[in-house]
C-alpha atoms as a printed R data frame, in Angstrom:
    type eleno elety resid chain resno       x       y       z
1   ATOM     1    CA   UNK     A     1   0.000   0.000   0.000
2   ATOM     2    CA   UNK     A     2   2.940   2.545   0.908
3   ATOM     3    CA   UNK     A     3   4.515   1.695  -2.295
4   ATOM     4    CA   UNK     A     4   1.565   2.396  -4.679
5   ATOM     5    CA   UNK     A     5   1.209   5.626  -2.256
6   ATOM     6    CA   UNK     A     6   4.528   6.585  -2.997
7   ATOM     7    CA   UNK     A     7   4.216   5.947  -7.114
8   ATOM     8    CA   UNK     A     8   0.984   8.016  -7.431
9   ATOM     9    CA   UNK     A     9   2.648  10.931  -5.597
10  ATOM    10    CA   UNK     A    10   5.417  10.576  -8.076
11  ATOM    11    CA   UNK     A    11   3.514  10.365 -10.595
12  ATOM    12    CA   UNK     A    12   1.423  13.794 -10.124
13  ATOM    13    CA   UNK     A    13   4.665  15.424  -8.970
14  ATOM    14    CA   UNK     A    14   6.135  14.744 -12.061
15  ATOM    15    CA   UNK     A    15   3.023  15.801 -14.010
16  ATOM    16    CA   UNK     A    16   2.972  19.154 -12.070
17  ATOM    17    CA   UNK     A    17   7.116  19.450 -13.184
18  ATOM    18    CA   UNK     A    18   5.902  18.899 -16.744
19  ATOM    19    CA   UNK     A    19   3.748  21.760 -16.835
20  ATOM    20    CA   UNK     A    20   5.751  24.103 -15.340
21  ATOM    21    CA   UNK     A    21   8.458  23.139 -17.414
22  ATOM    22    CA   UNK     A    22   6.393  23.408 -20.287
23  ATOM    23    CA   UNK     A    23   4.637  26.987 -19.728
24  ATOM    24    CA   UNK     A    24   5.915  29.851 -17.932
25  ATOM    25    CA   UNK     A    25   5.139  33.570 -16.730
26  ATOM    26    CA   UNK     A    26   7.242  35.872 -15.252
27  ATOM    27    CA   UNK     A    27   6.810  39.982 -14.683
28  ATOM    28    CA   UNK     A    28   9.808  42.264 -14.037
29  ATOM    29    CA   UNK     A    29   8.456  43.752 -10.935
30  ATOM    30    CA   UNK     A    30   6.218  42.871  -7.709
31  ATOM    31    CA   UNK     A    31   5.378  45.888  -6.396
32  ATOM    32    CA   UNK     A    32   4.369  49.270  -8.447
33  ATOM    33    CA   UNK     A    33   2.632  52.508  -7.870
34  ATOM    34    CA   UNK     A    34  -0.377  53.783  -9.854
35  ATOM    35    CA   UNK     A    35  -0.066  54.184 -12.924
36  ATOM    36    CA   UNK     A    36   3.181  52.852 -13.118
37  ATOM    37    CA   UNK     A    37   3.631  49.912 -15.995
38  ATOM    38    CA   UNK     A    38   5.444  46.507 -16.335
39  ATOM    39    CA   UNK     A    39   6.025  43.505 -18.470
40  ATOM    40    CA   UNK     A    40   4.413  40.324 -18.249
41  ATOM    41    CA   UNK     A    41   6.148  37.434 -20.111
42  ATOM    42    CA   UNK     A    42   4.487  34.145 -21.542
43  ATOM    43    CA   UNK     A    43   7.238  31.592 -22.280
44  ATOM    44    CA   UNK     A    44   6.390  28.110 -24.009
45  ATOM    45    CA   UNK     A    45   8.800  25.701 -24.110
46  ATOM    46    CA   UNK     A    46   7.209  24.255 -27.544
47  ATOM    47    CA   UNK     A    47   6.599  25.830 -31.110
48  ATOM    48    CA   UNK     A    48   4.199  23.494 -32.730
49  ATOM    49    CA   UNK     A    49   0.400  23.583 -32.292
50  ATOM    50    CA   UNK     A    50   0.341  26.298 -29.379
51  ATOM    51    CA   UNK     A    51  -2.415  28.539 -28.688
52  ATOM    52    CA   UNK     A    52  -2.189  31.523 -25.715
53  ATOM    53    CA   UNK     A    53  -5.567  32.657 -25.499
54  ATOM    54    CA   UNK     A    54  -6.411  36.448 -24.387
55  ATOM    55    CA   UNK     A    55  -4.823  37.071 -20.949
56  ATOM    56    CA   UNK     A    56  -7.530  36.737 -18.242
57  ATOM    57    CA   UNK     A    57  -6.573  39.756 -15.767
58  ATOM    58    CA   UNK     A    58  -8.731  41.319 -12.430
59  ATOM    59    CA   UNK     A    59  -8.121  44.778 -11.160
60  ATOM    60    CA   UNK     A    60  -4.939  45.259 -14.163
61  ATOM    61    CA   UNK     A    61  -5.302  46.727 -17.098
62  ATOM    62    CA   UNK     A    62  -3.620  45.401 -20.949
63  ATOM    63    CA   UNK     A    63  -1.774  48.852 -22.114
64  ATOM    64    CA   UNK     A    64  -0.001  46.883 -25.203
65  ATOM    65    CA   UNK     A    65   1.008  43.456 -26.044
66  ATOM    66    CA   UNK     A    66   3.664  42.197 -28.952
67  ATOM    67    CA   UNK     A    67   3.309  39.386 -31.197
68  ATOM    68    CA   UNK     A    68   4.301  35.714 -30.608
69  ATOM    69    CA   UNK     A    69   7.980  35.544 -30.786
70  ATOM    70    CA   UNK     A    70   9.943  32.564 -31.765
71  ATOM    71    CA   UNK     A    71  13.746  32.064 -29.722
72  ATOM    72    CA   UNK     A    72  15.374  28.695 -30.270
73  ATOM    73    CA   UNK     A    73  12.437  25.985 -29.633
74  ATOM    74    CA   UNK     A    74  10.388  28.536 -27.346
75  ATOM    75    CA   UNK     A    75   7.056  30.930 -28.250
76  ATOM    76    CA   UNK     A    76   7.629  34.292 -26.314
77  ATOM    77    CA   UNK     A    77   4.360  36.898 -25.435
78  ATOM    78    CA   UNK     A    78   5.117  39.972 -23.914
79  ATOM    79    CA   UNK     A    79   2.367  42.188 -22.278
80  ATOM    80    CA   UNK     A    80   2.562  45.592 -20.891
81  ATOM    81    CA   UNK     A    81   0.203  45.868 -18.018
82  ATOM    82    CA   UNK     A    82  -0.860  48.630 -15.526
83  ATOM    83    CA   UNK     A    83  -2.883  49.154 -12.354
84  ATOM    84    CA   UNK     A    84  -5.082  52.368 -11.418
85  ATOM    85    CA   UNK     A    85  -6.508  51.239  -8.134
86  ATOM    86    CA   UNK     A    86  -4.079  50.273  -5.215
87  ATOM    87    CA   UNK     A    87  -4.146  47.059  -3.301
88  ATOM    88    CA   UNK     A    88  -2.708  43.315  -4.064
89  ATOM    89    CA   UNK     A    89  -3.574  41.691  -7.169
90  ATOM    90    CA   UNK     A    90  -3.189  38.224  -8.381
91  ATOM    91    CA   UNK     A    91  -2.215  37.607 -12.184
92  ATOM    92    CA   UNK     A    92  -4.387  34.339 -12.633
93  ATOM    93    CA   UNK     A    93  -3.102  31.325 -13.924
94  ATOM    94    CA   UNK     A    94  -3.350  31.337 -17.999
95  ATOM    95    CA   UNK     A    95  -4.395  27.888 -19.678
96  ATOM    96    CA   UNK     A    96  -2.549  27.838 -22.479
97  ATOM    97    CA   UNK     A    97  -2.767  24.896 -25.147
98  ATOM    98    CA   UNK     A    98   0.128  22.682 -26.598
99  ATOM    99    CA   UNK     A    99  -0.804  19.888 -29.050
100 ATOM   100    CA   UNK     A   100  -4.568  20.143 -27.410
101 ATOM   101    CA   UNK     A   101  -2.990  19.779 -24.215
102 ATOM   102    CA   UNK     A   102  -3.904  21.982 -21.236
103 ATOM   103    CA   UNK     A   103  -1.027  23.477 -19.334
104 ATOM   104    CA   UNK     A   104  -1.776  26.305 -16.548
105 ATOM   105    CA   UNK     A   105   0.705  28.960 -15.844
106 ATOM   106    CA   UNK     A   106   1.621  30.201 -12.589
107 ATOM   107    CA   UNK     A   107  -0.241  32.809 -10.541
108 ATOM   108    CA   UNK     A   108   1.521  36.005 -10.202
109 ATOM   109    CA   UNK     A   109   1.454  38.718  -6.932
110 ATOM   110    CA   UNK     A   110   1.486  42.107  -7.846
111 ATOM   111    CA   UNK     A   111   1.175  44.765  -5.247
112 ATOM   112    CA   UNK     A   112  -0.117  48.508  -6.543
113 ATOM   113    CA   UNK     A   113   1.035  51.351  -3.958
114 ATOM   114    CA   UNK     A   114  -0.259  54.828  -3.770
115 ATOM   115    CA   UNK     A   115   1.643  57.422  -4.475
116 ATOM   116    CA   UNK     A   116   2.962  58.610  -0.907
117 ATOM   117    CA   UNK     A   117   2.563  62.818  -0.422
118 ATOM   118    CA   UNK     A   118   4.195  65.116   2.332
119 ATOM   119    CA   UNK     A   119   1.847  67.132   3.126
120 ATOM   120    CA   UNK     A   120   4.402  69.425   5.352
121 ATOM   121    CA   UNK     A   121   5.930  70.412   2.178
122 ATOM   122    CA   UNK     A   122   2.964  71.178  -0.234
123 ATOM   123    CA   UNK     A   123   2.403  75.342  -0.441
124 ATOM   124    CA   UNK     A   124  -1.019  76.145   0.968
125 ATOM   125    CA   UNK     A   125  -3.220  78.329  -1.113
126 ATOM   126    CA   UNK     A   126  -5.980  80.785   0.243
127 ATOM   127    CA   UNK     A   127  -9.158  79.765  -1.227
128 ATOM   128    CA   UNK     A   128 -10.115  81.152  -4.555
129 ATOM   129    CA   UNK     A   129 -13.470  83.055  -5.232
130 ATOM   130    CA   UNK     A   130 -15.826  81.169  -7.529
131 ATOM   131    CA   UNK     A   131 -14.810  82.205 -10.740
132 ATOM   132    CA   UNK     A   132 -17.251  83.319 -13.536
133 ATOM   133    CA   UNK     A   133 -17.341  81.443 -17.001
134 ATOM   134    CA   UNK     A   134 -16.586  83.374 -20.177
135 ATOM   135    CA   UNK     A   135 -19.161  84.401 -22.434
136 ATOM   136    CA   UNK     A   136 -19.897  82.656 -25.516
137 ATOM   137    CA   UNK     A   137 -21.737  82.997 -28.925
138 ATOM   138    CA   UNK     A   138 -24.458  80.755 -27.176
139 ATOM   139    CA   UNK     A   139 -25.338  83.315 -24.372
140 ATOM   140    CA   UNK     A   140 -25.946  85.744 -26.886
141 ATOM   141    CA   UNK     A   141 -27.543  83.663 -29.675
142 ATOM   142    CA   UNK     A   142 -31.205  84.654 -28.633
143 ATOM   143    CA   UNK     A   143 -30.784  88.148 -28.498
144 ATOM   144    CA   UNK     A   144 -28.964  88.246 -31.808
145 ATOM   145    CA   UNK     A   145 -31.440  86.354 -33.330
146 ATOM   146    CA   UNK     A   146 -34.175  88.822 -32.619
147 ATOM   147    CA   UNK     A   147 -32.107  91.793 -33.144
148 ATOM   148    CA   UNK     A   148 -31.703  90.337 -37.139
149 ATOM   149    CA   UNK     A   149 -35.630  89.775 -36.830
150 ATOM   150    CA   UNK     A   150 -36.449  92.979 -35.885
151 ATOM   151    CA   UNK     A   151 -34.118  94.552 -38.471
152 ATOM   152    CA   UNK     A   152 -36.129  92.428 -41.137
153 ATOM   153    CA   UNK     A   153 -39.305  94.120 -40.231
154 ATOM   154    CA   UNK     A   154 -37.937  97.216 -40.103
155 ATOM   155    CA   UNK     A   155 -36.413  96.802 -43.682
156 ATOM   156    CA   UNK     A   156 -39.499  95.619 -45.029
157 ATOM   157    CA   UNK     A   157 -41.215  98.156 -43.435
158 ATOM   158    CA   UNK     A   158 -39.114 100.793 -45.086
159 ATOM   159    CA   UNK     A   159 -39.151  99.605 -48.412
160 ATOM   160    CA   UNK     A   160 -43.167  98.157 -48.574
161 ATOM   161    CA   UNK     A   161 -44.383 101.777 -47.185
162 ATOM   162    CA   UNK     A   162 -41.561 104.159 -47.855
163 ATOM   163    CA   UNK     A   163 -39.482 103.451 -50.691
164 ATOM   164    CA   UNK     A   164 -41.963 101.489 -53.087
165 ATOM   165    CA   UNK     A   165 -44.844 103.989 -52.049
166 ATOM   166    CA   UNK     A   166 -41.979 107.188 -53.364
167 ATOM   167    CA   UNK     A   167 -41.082 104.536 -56.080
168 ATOM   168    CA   UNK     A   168 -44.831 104.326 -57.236
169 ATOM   169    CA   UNK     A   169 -45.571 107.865 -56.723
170 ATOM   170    CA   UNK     A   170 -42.956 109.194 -59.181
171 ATOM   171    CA   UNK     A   171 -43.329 106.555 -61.626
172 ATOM   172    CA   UNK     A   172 -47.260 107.742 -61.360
173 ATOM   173    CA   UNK     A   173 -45.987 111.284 -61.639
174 ATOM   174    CA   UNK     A   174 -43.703 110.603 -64.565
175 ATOM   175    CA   UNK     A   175 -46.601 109.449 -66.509
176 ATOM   176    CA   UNK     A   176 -49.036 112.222 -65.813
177 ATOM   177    CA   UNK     A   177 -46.782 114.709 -66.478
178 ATOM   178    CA   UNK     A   178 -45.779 113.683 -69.485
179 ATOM   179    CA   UNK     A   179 -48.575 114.599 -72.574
180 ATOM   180    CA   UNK     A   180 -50.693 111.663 -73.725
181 ATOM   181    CA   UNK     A   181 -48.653 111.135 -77.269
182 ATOM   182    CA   UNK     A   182 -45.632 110.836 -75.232
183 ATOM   183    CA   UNK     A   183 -46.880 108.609 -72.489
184 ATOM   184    CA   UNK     A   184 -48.134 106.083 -75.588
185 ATOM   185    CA   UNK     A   185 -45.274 105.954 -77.498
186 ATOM   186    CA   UNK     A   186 -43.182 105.556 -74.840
187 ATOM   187    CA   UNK     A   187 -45.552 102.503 -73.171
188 ATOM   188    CA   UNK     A   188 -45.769 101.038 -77.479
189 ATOM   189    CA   UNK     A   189 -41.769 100.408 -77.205
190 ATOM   190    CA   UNK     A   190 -41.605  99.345 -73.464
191 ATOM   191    CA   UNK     A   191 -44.228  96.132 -75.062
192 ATOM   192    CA   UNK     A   192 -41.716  96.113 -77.723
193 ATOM   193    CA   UNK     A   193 -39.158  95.146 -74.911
194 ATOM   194    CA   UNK     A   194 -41.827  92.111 -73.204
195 ATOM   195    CA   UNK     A   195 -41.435  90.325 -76.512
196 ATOM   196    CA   UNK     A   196 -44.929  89.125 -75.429
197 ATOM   197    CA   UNK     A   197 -46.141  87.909 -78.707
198 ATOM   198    CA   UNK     A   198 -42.660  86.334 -79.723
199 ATOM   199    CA   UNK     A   199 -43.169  84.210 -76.465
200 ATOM   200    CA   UNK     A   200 -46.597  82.812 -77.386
201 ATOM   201    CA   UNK     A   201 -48.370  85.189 -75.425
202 ATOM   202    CA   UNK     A   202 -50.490  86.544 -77.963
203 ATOM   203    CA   UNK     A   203 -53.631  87.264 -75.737
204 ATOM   204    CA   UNK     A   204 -51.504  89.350 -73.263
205 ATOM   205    CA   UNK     A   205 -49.786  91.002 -76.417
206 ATOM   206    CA   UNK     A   206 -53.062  92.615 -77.584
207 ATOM   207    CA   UNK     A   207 -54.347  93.235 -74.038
208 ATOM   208    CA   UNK     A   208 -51.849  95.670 -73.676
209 ATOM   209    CA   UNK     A   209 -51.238  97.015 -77.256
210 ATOM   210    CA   UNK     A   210 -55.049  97.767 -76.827
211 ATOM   211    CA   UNK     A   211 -55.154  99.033 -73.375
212 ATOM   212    CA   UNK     A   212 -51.898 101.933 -74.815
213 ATOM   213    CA   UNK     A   213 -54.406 103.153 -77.479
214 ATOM   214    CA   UNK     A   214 -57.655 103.319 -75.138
215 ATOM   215    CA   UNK     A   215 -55.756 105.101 -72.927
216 ATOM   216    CA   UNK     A   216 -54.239 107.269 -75.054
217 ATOM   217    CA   UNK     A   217 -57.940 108.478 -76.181
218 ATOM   218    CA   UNK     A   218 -59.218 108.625 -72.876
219 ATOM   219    CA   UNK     A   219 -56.153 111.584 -72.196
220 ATOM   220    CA   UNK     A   220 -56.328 113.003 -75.141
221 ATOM   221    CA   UNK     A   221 -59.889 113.096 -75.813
222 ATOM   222    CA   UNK     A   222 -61.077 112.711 -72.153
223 ATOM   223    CA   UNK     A   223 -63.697 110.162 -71.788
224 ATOM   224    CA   UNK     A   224 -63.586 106.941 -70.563
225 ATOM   225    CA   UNK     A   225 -62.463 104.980 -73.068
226 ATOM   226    CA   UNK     A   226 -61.340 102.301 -70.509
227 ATOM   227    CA   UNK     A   227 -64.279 101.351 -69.531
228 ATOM   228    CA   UNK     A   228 -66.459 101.153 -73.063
229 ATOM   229    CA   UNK     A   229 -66.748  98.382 -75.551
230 ATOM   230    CA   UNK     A   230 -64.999  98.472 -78.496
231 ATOM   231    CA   UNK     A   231 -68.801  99.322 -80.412
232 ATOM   232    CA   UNK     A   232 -68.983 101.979 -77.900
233 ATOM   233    CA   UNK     A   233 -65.493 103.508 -78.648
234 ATOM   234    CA   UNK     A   234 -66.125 103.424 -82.040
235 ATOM   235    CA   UNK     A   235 -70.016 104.814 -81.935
236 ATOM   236    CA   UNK     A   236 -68.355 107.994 -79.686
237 ATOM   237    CA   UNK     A   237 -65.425 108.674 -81.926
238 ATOM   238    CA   UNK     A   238 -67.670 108.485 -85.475
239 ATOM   239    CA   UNK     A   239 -70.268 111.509 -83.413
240 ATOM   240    CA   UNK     A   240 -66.957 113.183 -82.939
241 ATOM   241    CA   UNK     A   241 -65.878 113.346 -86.115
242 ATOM   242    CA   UNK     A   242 -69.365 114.165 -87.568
243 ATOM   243    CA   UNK     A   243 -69.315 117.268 -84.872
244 ATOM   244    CA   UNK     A   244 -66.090 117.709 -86.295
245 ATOM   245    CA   UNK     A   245 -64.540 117.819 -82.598
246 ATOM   246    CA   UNK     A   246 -61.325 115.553 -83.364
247 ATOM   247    CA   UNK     A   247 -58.919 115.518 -86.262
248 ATOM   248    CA   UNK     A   248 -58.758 112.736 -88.260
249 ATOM   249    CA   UNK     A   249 -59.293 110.219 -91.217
250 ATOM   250    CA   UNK     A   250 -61.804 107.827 -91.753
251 ATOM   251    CA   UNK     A   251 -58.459 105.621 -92.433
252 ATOM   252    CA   UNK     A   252 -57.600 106.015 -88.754
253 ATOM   253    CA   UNK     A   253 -60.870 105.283 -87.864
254 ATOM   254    CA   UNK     A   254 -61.171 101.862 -89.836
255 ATOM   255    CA   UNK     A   255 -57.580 101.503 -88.592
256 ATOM   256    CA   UNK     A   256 -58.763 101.610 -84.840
257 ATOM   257    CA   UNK     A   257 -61.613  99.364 -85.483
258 ATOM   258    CA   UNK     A   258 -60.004  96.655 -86.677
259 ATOM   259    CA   UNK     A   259 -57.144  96.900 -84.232
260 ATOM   260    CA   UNK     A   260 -60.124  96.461 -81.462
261 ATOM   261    CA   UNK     A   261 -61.962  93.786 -83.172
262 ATOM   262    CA   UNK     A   262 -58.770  91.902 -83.988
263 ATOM   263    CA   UNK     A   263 -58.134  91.941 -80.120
264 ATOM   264    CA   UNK     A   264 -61.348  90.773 -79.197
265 ATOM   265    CA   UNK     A   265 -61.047  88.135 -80.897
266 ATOM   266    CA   UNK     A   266 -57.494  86.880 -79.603
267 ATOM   267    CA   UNK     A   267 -58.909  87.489 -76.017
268 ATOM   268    CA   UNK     A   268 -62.442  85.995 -76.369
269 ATOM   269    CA   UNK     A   269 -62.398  83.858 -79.731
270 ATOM   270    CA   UNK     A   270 -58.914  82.794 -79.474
271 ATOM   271    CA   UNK     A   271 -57.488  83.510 -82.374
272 ATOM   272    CA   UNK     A   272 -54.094  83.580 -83.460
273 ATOM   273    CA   UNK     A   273 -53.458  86.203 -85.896
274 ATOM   274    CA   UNK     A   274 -49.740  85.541 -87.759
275 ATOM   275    CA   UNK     A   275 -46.855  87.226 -87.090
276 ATOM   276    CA   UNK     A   276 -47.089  89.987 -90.247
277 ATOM   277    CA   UNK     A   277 -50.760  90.662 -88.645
278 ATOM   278    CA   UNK     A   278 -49.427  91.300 -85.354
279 ATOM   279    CA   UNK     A   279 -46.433  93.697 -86.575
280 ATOM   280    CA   UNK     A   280 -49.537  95.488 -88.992
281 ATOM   281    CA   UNK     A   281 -51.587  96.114 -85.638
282 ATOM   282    CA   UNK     A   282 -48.496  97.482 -83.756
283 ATOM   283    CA   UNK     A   283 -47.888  99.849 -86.916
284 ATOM   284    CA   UNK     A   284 -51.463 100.683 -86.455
285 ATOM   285    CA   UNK     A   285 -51.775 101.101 -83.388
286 ATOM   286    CA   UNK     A   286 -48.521 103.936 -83.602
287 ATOM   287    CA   UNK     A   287 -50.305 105.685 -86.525
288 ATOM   288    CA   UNK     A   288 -53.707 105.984 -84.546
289 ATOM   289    CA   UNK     A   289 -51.866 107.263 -81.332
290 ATOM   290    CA   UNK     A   290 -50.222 110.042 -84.254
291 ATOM   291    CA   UNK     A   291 -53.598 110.819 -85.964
292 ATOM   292    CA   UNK     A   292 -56.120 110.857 -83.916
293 ATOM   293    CA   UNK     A   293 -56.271 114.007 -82.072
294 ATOM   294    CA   UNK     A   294 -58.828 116.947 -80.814
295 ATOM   295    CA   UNK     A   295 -59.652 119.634 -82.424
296 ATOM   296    CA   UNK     A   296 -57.722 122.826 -81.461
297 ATOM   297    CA   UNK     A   297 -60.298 125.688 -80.064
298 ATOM   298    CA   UNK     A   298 -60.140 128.776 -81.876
299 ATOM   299    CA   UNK     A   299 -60.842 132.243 -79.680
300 ATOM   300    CA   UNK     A   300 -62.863 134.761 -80.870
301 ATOM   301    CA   UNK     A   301 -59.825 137.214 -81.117
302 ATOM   302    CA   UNK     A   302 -58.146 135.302 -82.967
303 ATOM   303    CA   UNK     A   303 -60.947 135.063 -85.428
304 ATOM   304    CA   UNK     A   304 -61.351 138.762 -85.131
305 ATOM   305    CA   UNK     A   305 -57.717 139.126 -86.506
């Protein structure tokens, strides 16, 4: 019985010699302080069929580790390791395979020191005053915000009830002070300009071209042209020229009528006269604003002289 006692001891004694001889850790150092750093080394004693999983570690920290070195018949890890809380801490054992075989590494004491300070020879300090951040963009954001806002409503204040109202007023003035032959010729080559009728928009072409002469009658000859039918316009300007009030031809006449029918029928018959019609019209148009005028009055001392 004592001798079979005797072989099993040897026997696990020599397993546990195996195994240490086979895997092996080591650190430079025992004892640190926080912060501080050393090396952890993983030797194994074979090259064929090893695998060192990831280092198991409680209360260290991993700051770097180098790849599996081969020296003569040994694999070499290296590990750079660190500790941030002080007390004693145990490097586990590390199961490392050879060959599918298990082998456990040693358990390693490491003991993490704070760092020791003489308070007799730190410089005191009065305490300082709480001190106030500096402003930012952000404190100010809001009340930038609304100044730009309220500049924006001022602007458009300004220019909606100011500026366009002045704008409006002199273009209004412009026109009524210039005479009614001027005023039409000048708005016949501003629809020049709109190339209305070039751009398909016939109907708006001869809404205006016909809106230039009725206007120009209603200034020169003051009624309300405007506001009559084109029958109506025509009626009133034949019982002017039969109470021989206006100057001008029964050419200008026919010329005006068919200027007005032609545009009623682009607006309400939609009709699309060709593009030597429409430059006729506009020719007409010029030569009734140039013909058709009223009748000068003649004082009685002038007829007396």
């Amino acid at each position: 019985m004592k001798k079979q006692l005797f072989y099993i001891l040897l026997f696990v004694s020599t397993i546990g010699f195996a195994q240490e001889s086979k895997v092996k850790a080591e650190i430079d150092t025992t004892n640190i302080r926080i912060g501080e750093q050393f090396n952890l080394k993983i030797t194994v004693d074979d090259t064929q069929n090893v695998i060192i999983p990831k280092l198991q570690l409680k209360g260290l920290e991993i700051i770097d580790s180098t790849q599996v070195d081969t020296i003569k018949n040994s694999l070499i890890r290296k590990y750079i390791l660190t500790g941030f809380d002080s007390g004693a801490f145990y490097i586990p054992q590390q199961q490392i395979f050879v060959k599918n075989q298990a082998f456990l590494t040693d358990s390693l004491l490491v003991n993490v020191a704070t760092i020791a300070i003489d308070t007799t020879k730190v410089k005191k300090f009065p305490i300082k005053s709480i001190k106030s951040e500096p402003y930012t963009f952000d404190d100010f954001k809001i009340y930038v915000y609304i100044l730009l806002a309220a500049l924006a409503i001022i602007g458009f204040w300004i220019y909606w009830f100011v500026i366009r109202k002045r704008k409006e007023e002199i273009e209004e003035d412009t026109y009524k002070a210039m005479p009614p032959y001027d005023e039409a010729i000048l708005k016949l080559n501003e629809l020049d300009e709109k190339l209305l009728w070039q751009n398909n928009k016939v109907k708006e072409y001869y809404s205006e071209l016909t809106e230039i002469v009725r206007g120009y009658i209603e200034r020169e000859l003051k009624v309300p042209a405007l506001e009559k039918t084109t029958d109506e316009v025509l009626d009133m300007l034949k019982d002017f020229k039969d109470a021989e009030t206006i100057q001008t031809s029964e050419d200008t006449i026919k010329k005006l009528r068919d200027l007005l029918r032609e545009a009623d029928l682009v607006k309400f018959a939609k009709s699309k006269p060709l593009a030597l019609e429409i430059e006729e019209d506009r020719k007409d148009a010029q030569d009734i604003v140039s013909n058709l005028k009223p009748k000068p009055i003649i004082e009685e001392n002038d007829e007396l002289e």
